[in-house]
Coordinates of C-alpha atoms in Angstrom, one line a residue:
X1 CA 0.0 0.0 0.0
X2 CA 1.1 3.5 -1.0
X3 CA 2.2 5.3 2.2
X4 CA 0.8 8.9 2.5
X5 CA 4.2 11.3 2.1
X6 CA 2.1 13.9 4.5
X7 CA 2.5 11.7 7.6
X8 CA 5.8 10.2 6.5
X9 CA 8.5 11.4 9.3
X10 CA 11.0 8.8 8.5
X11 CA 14.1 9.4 11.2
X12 CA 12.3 11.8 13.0
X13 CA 13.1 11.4 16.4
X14 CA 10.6 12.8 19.1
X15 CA 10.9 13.6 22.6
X16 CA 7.8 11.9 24.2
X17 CA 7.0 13.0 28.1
X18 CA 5.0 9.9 30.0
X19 CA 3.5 10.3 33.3
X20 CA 4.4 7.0 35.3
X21 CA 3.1 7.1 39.3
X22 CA 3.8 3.2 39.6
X23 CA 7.6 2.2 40.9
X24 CA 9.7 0.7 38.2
X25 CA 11.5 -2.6 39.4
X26 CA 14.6 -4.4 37.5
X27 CA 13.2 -3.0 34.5
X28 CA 13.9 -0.2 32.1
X29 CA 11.4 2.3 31.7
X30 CA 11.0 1.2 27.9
X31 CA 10.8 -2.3 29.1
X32 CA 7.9 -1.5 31.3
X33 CA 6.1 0.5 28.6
X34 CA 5.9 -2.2 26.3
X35 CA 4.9 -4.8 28.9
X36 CA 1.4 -4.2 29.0
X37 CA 0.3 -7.8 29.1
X38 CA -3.9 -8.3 29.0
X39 CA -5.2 -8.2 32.3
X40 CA -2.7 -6.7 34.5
X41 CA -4.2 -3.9 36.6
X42 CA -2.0 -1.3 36.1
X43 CA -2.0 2.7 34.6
X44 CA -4.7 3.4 32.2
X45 CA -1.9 5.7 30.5
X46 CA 0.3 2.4 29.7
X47 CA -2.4 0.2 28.9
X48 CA -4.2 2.4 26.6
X49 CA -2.8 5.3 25.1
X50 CA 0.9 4.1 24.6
X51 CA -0.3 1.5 22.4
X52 CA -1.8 4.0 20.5
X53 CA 1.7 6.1 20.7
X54 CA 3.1 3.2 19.0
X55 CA 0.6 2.6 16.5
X56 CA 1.3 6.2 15.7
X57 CA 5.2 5.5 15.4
X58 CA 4.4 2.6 12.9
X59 CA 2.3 4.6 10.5
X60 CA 4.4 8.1 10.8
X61 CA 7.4 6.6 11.1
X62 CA 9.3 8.2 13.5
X63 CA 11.1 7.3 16.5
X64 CA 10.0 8.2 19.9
X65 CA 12.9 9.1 22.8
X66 CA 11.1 8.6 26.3
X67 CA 11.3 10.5 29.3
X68 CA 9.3 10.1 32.6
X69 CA 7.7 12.1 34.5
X70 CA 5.4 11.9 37.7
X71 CA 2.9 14.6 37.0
X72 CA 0.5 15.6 34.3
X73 CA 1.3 19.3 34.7
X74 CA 0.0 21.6 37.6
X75 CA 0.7 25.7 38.4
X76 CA 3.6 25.8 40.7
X77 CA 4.8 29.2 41.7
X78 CA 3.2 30.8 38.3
X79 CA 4.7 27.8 36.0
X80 CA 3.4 24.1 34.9
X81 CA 5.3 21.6 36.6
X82 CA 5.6 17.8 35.0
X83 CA 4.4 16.7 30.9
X84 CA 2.7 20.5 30.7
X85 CA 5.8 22.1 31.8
X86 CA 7.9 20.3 29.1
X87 CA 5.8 20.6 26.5
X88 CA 5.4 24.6 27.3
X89 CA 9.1 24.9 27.7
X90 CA 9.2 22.8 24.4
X91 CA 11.7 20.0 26.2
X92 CA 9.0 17.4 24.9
X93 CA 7.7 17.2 21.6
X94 CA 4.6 15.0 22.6
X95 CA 2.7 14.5 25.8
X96 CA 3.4 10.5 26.0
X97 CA 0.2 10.5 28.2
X98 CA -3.6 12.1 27.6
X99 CA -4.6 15.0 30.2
X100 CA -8.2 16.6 30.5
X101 CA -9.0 20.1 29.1
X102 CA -8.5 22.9 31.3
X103 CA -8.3 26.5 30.2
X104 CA -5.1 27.1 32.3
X105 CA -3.3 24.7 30.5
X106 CA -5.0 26.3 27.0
X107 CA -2.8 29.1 26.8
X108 CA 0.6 27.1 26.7
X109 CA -0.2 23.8 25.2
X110 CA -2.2 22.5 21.7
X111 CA -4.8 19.9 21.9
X112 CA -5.5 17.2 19.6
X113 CA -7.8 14.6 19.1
X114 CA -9.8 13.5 21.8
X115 CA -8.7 10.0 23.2
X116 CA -11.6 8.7 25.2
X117 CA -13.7 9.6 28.5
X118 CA -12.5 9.4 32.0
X119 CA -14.9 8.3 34.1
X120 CA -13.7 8.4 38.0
X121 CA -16.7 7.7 40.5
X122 CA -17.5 6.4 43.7
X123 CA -17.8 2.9 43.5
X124 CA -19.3 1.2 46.6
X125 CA -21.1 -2.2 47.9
X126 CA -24.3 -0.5 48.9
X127 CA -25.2 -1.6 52.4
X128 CA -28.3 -3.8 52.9
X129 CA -29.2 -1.8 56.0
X130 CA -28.1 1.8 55.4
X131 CA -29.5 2.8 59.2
X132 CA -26.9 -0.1 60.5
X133 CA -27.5 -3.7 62.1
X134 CA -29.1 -2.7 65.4
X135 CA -31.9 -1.0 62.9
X136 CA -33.0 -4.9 61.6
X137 CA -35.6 -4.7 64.6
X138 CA -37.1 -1.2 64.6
X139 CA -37.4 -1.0 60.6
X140 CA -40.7 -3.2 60.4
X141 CA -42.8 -0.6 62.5
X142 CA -42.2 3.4 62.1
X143 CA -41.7 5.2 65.3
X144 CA -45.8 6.0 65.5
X145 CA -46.7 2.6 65.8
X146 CA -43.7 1.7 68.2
X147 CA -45.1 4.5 70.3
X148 CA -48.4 3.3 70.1
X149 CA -47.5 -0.4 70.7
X150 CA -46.0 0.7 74.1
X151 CA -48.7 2.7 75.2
X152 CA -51.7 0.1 74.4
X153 CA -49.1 -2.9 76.7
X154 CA -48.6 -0.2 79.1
X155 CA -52.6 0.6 79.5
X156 CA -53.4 -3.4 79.6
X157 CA -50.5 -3.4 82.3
X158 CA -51.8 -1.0 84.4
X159 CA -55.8 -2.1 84.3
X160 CA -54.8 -5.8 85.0
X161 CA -52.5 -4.3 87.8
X162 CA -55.9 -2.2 89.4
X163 CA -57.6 -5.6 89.0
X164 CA -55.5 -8.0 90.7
X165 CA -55.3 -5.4 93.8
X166 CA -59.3 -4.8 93.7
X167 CA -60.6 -7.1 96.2
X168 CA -63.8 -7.0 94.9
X169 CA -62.8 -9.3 91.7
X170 CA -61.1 -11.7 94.2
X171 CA -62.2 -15.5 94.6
X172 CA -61.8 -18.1 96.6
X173 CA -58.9 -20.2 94.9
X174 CA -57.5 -16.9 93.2
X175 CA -54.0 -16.6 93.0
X176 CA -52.7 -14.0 96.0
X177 CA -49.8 -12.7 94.2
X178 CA -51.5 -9.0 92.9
X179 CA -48.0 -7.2 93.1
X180 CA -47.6 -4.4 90.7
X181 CA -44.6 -6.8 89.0
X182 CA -46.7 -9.6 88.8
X183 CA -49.2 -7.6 86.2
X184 CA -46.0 -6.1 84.0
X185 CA -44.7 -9.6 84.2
X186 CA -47.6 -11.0 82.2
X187 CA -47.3 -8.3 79.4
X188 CA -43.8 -9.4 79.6
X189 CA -44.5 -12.8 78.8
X190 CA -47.8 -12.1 76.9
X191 CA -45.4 -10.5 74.3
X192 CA -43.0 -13.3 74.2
X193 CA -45.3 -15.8 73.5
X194 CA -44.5 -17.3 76.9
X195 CA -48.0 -17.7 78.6
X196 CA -48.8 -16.1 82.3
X197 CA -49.0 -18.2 85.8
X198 CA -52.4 -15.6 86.9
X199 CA -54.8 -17.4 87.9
X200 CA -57.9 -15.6 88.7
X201 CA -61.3 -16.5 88.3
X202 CA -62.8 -12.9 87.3
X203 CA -64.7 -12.7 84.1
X204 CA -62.7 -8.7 83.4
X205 CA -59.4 -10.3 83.8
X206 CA -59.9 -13.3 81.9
X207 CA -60.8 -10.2 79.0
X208 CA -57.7 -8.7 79.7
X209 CA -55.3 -11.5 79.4
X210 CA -57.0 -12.8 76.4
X211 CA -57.4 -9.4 74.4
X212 CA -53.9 -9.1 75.6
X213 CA -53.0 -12.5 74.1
X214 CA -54.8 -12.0 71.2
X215 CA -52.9 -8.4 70.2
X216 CA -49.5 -10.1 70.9
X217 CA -49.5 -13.0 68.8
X218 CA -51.1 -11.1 66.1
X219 CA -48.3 -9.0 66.2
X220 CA -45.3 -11.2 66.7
X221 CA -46.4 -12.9 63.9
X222 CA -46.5 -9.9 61.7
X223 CA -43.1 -8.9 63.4
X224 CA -41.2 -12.0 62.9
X225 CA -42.3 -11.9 59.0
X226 CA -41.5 -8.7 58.6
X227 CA -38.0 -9.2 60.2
X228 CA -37.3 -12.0 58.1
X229 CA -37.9 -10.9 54.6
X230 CA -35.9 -8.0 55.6
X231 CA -33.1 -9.6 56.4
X232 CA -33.3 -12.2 52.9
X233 CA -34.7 -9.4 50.6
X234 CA -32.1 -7.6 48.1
X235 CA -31.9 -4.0 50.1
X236 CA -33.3 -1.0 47.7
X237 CA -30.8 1.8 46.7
X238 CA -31.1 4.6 48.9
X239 CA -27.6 6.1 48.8
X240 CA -28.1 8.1 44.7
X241 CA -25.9 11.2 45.2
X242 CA -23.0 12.0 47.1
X243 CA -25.4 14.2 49.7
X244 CA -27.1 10.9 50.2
X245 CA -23.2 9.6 50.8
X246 CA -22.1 12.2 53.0
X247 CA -24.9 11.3 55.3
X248 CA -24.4 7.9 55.0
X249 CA -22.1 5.5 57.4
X250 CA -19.5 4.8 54.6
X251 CA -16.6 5.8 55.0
X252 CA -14.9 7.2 51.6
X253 CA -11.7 7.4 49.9
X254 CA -10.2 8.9 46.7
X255 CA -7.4 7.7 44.6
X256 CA -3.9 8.5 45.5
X257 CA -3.5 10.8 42.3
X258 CA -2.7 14.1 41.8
X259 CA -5.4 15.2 39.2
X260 CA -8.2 13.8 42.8
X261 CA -6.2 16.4 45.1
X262 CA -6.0 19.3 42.7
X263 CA -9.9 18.9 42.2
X264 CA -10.7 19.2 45.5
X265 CA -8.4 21.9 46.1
X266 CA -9.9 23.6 43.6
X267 CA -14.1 22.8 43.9
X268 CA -16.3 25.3 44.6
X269 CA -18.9 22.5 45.9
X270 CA -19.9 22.5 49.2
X271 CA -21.1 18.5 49.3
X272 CA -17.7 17.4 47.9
X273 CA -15.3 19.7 50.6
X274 CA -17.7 18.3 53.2
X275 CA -17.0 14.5 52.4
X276 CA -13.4 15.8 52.0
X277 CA -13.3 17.0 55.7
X278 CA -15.4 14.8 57.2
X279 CA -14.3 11.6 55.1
X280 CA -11.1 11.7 53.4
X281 CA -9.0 14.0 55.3
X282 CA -9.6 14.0 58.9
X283 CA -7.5 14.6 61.6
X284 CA -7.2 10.9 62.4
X285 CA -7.5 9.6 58.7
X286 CA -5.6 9.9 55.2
X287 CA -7.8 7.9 52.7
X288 CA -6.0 8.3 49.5
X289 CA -4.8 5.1 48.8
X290 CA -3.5 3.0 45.7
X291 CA -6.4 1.4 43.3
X292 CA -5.6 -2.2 44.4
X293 CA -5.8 -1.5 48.2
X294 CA -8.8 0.9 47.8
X295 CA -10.8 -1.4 46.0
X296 CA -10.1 -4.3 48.6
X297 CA -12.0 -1.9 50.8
X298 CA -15.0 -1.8 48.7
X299 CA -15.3 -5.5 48.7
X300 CA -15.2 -5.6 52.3
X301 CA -17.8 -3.0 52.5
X302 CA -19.2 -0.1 54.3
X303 CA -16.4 1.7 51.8
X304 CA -17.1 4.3 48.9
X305 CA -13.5 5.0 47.2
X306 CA -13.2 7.5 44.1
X307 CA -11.4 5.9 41.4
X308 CA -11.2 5.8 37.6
X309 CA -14.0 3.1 36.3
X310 CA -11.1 1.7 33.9
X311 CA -8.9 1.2 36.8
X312 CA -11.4 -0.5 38.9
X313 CA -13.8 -2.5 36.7
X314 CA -10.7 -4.4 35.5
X315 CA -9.6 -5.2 39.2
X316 CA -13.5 -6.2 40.2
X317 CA -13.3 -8.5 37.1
X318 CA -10.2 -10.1 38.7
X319 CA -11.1 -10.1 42.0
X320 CA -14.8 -9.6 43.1
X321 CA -17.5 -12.5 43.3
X322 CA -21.0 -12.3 40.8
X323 CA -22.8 -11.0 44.0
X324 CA -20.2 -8.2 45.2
X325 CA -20.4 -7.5 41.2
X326 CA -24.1 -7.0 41.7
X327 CA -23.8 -5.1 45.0
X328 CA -21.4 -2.4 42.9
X329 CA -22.8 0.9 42.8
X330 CA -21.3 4.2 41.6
X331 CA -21.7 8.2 42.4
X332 CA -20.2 10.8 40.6
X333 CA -18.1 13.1 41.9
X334 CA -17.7 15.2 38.7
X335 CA -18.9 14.6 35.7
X336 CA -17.0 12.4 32.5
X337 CA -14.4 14.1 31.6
X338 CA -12.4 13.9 27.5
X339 CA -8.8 12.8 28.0
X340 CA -6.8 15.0 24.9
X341 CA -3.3 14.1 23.2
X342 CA -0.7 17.4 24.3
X343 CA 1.8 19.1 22.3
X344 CA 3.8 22.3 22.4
X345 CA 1.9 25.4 21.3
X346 CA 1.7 25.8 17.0
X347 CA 3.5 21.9 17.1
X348 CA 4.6 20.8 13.4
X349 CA 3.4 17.6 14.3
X350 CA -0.5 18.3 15.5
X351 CA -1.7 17.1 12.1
X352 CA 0.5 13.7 12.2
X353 CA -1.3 12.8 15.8
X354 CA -4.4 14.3 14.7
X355 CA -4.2 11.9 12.0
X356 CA -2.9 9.3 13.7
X357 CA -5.4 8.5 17.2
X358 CA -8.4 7.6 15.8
X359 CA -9.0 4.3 16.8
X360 CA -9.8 3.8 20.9
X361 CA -11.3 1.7 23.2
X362 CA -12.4 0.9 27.3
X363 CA -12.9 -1.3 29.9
X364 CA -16.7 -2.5 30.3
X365 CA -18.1 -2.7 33.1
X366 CA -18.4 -6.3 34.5
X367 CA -21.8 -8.0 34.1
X368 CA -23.9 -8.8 36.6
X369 CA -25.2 -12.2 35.8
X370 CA -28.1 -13.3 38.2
X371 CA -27.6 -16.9 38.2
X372 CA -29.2 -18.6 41.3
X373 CA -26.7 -18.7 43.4
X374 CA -26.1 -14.7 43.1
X375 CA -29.6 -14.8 44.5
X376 CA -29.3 -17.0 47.5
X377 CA -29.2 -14.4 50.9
X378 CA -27.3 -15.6 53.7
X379 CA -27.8 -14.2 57.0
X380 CA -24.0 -13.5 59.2
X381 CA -23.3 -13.0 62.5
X382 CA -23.1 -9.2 62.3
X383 CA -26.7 -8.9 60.8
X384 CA -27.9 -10.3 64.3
X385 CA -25.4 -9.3 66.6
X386 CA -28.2 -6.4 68.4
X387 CA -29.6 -9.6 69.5
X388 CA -26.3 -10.8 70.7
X389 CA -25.5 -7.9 72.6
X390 CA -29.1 -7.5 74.0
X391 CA -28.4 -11.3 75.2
X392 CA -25.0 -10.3 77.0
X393 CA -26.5 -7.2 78.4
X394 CA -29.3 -9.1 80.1
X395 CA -26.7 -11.7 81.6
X396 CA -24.6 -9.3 82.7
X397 CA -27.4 -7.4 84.6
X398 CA -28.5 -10.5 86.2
X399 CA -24.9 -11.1 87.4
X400 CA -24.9 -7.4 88.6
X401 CA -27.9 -8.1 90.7
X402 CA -27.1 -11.1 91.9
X403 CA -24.4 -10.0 93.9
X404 CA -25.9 -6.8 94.6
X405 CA -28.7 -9.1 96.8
X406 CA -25.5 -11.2 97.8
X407 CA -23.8 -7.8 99.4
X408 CA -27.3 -6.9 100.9
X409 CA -28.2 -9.9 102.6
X410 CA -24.6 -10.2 104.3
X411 CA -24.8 -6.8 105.3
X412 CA -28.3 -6.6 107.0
X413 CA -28.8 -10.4 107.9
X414 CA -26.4 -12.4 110.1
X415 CA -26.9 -15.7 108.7
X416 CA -27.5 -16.7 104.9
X417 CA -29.5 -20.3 104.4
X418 CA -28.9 -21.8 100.9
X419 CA -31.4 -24.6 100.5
X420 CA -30.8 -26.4 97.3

């Protein structure tokens, strides 16, 4: 095929600038470049758009001469530092990695083509019960009916308390017991499904402990249902925005890049520099972290971290199970953003790469397949543990009394008799 004399540079040899964060080990910088195996998680900038530098080479020609640098250009005391800086200063021929559009950068630096869209976002396991565990056992009833439910067992309490004390209801063969615990006792066990030891023979408090009876077991039935499909149901999506994730119990972290800190740096939104202060940097935390350890975070859960969807799509398709690939969930931060190919201001060779990147591509998201093991619900330890702890508190209550009677008796009573 006839090669196109326009984009022929034969011997042309161009100083390309590449912005490398990762740390280079017993390897050139050339040999790590080109090693850009499929499926490694690694830069976006190596994986993508050096491939294309090469494809470039091969149909213009020309050679490249590689320098690294560890920043895609930022104003530093009034001048761009890193791959901006030496392309303004025209020490670089070619920006050897794409950047986003920014005005500031405008006025030193040509853009090209557009390469393809950067998407960073929050990308979180959304948790099945955004109010936390203890909330399992208030959900099925709002506050009203809560209220209301303690009011009605506290009424019936109280009449069946008057009742038992009321001579006048009193029979022969009645139970004598009529203390005020006695009556609370019942609702007690009323509630529990665990029956009542009152035996009277009065026609009101027979009503009572039956219309008691009656109201409980119609609603631990509901309760327990309720509870249940809670706990096996697929939780809705109630965290859509990052005000929703702000007031969330996440905790959140960003990227460890420098293109995350000069955003928020320079934002102007009030959501986002509150999730900064209150989430990212605090004065006990520091949650920029690299894309592999952030990530492993998600998967845990109860973690929302910021990261470029290329990036993390191709470490949940390495690494995450089909249901932690269903849980995924992302918020934007800012809006997609076009990655551009850089060169020195009026560049000779803005035509030749103009030309030249045409042809792109990106990393899909992972599929969520809902086979049905995906859709099988297990219930863990932590999803019951305010049961647990309701358990331990009542033991160690009874414990506390205990020897509080212990301490009693031996102080006001000379001798103890333990009768087994």
């Amino acid at each position: 095929m006839k090669r196109n004399s326009r984009i022929d540079l034969s011997g042309v040899v161009l100083k390309c600038v590449v912005v490398v964060l990762d740390p280079i080990v017993n390897q050139t910088f050339k040999q790590y470049l080109d090693n850009a195996k499929p499926g490694i998680v690694d830069s976006l900038h190596k994986l993508k758009f050096y491939v294309l530098l090469k494809y470039l080479e091969d149909l213009c020609k020309f050679r490249y001469k590689l320098e690294r640098t560890n920043s895609w250009g930022y104003l530093r005391n009034g001048s761009f530092d890193g791959m901006v800086g030496a392309l303004q200063r025209r020490e670089a021929d070619i920006g050897g990695t794409p950047i986003f559009y920014r005005p500031d950068r405008a006025r030193f630096i040509d853009y090209t083509t557009p390469t393809w869209q950067s998407r960073p976002c929050f990308i979180l396991r959304h948790p099945k019960y955004p109010g936390g565990f203890y909330s399992i056992y208030t959900r099925p009833l709002t506050t009203t009916v809560w209220y209301s439910i303690i009011g009605l067992v506290s009424l019936a309490g109280t009449m069946l308390c008057v009742m038992l004390k009321l001579n006048l209801l009193k029979e022969p063969g009645d139970d004598e017991d009529s203390s005020t615990s006695m009556a609370f006792l019942f609702i007690f066990s009323a509630l529990s499904q665990q029956g009542t030891t009152i035996i009277r023979g009065a026609t009101s408090i027979k009503v009572v402990t039956f219309v008691t009876f009656v109201f409980s077991l119609t609603l631990y039935q509901y309760y327990n249902a309720t509870v249940v499909s809670t706990l096996l149901r697929e939780a809705p999506i109630t965290i859509k925005s990052l005000k929703d994730l702000l007031n969330s119990n996440l905790k959140a972290g960003v990227e460890d890049v420098l293109y995350n800190k000069d955003y928020f740096k320079r934002t102007t939104d009030p959501v986002a520099i509150e999730i900064y202060h209150q989430k990212i940097v605090t004065s006990h935390h520091y949650n920029f972290f690299t894309p592999e350890y952030g990530m492993v975070l998600v998967k845990r859960g109860d973690f929302a971290f910021h990261v470029d969807s290329v990036t993390a799509y191709r470490i949940m398709r390495q690494t995450f199970s089909e249901r932690e690939i269903c849980d995924a969930h992302e918020i934007q931060l800012f809006p997609p953003q076009n990655m551009v190919a850089a060169l020195p201001k009026n560049s000779p060779y803005k035509e030749h790469v103009t030309i030249g990147l045409k042809s792109v591509w990106d990393e899909p998201k992972p599929p969520c397949v809902r086979t049905p093991d995906a859709s099988i619900f297990s219930v863990n330890i932590r999803e019951f543990s305010m049961a647990l702890v309701l358990l331990a508190f009542g033991i160690a209550l009874s414990v506390a009394i205990l020897i509080g009677e212990m301490i009693f008796y031996r102080t006001n009573m000379k001798r103890i008799e333990f009768r087994l």
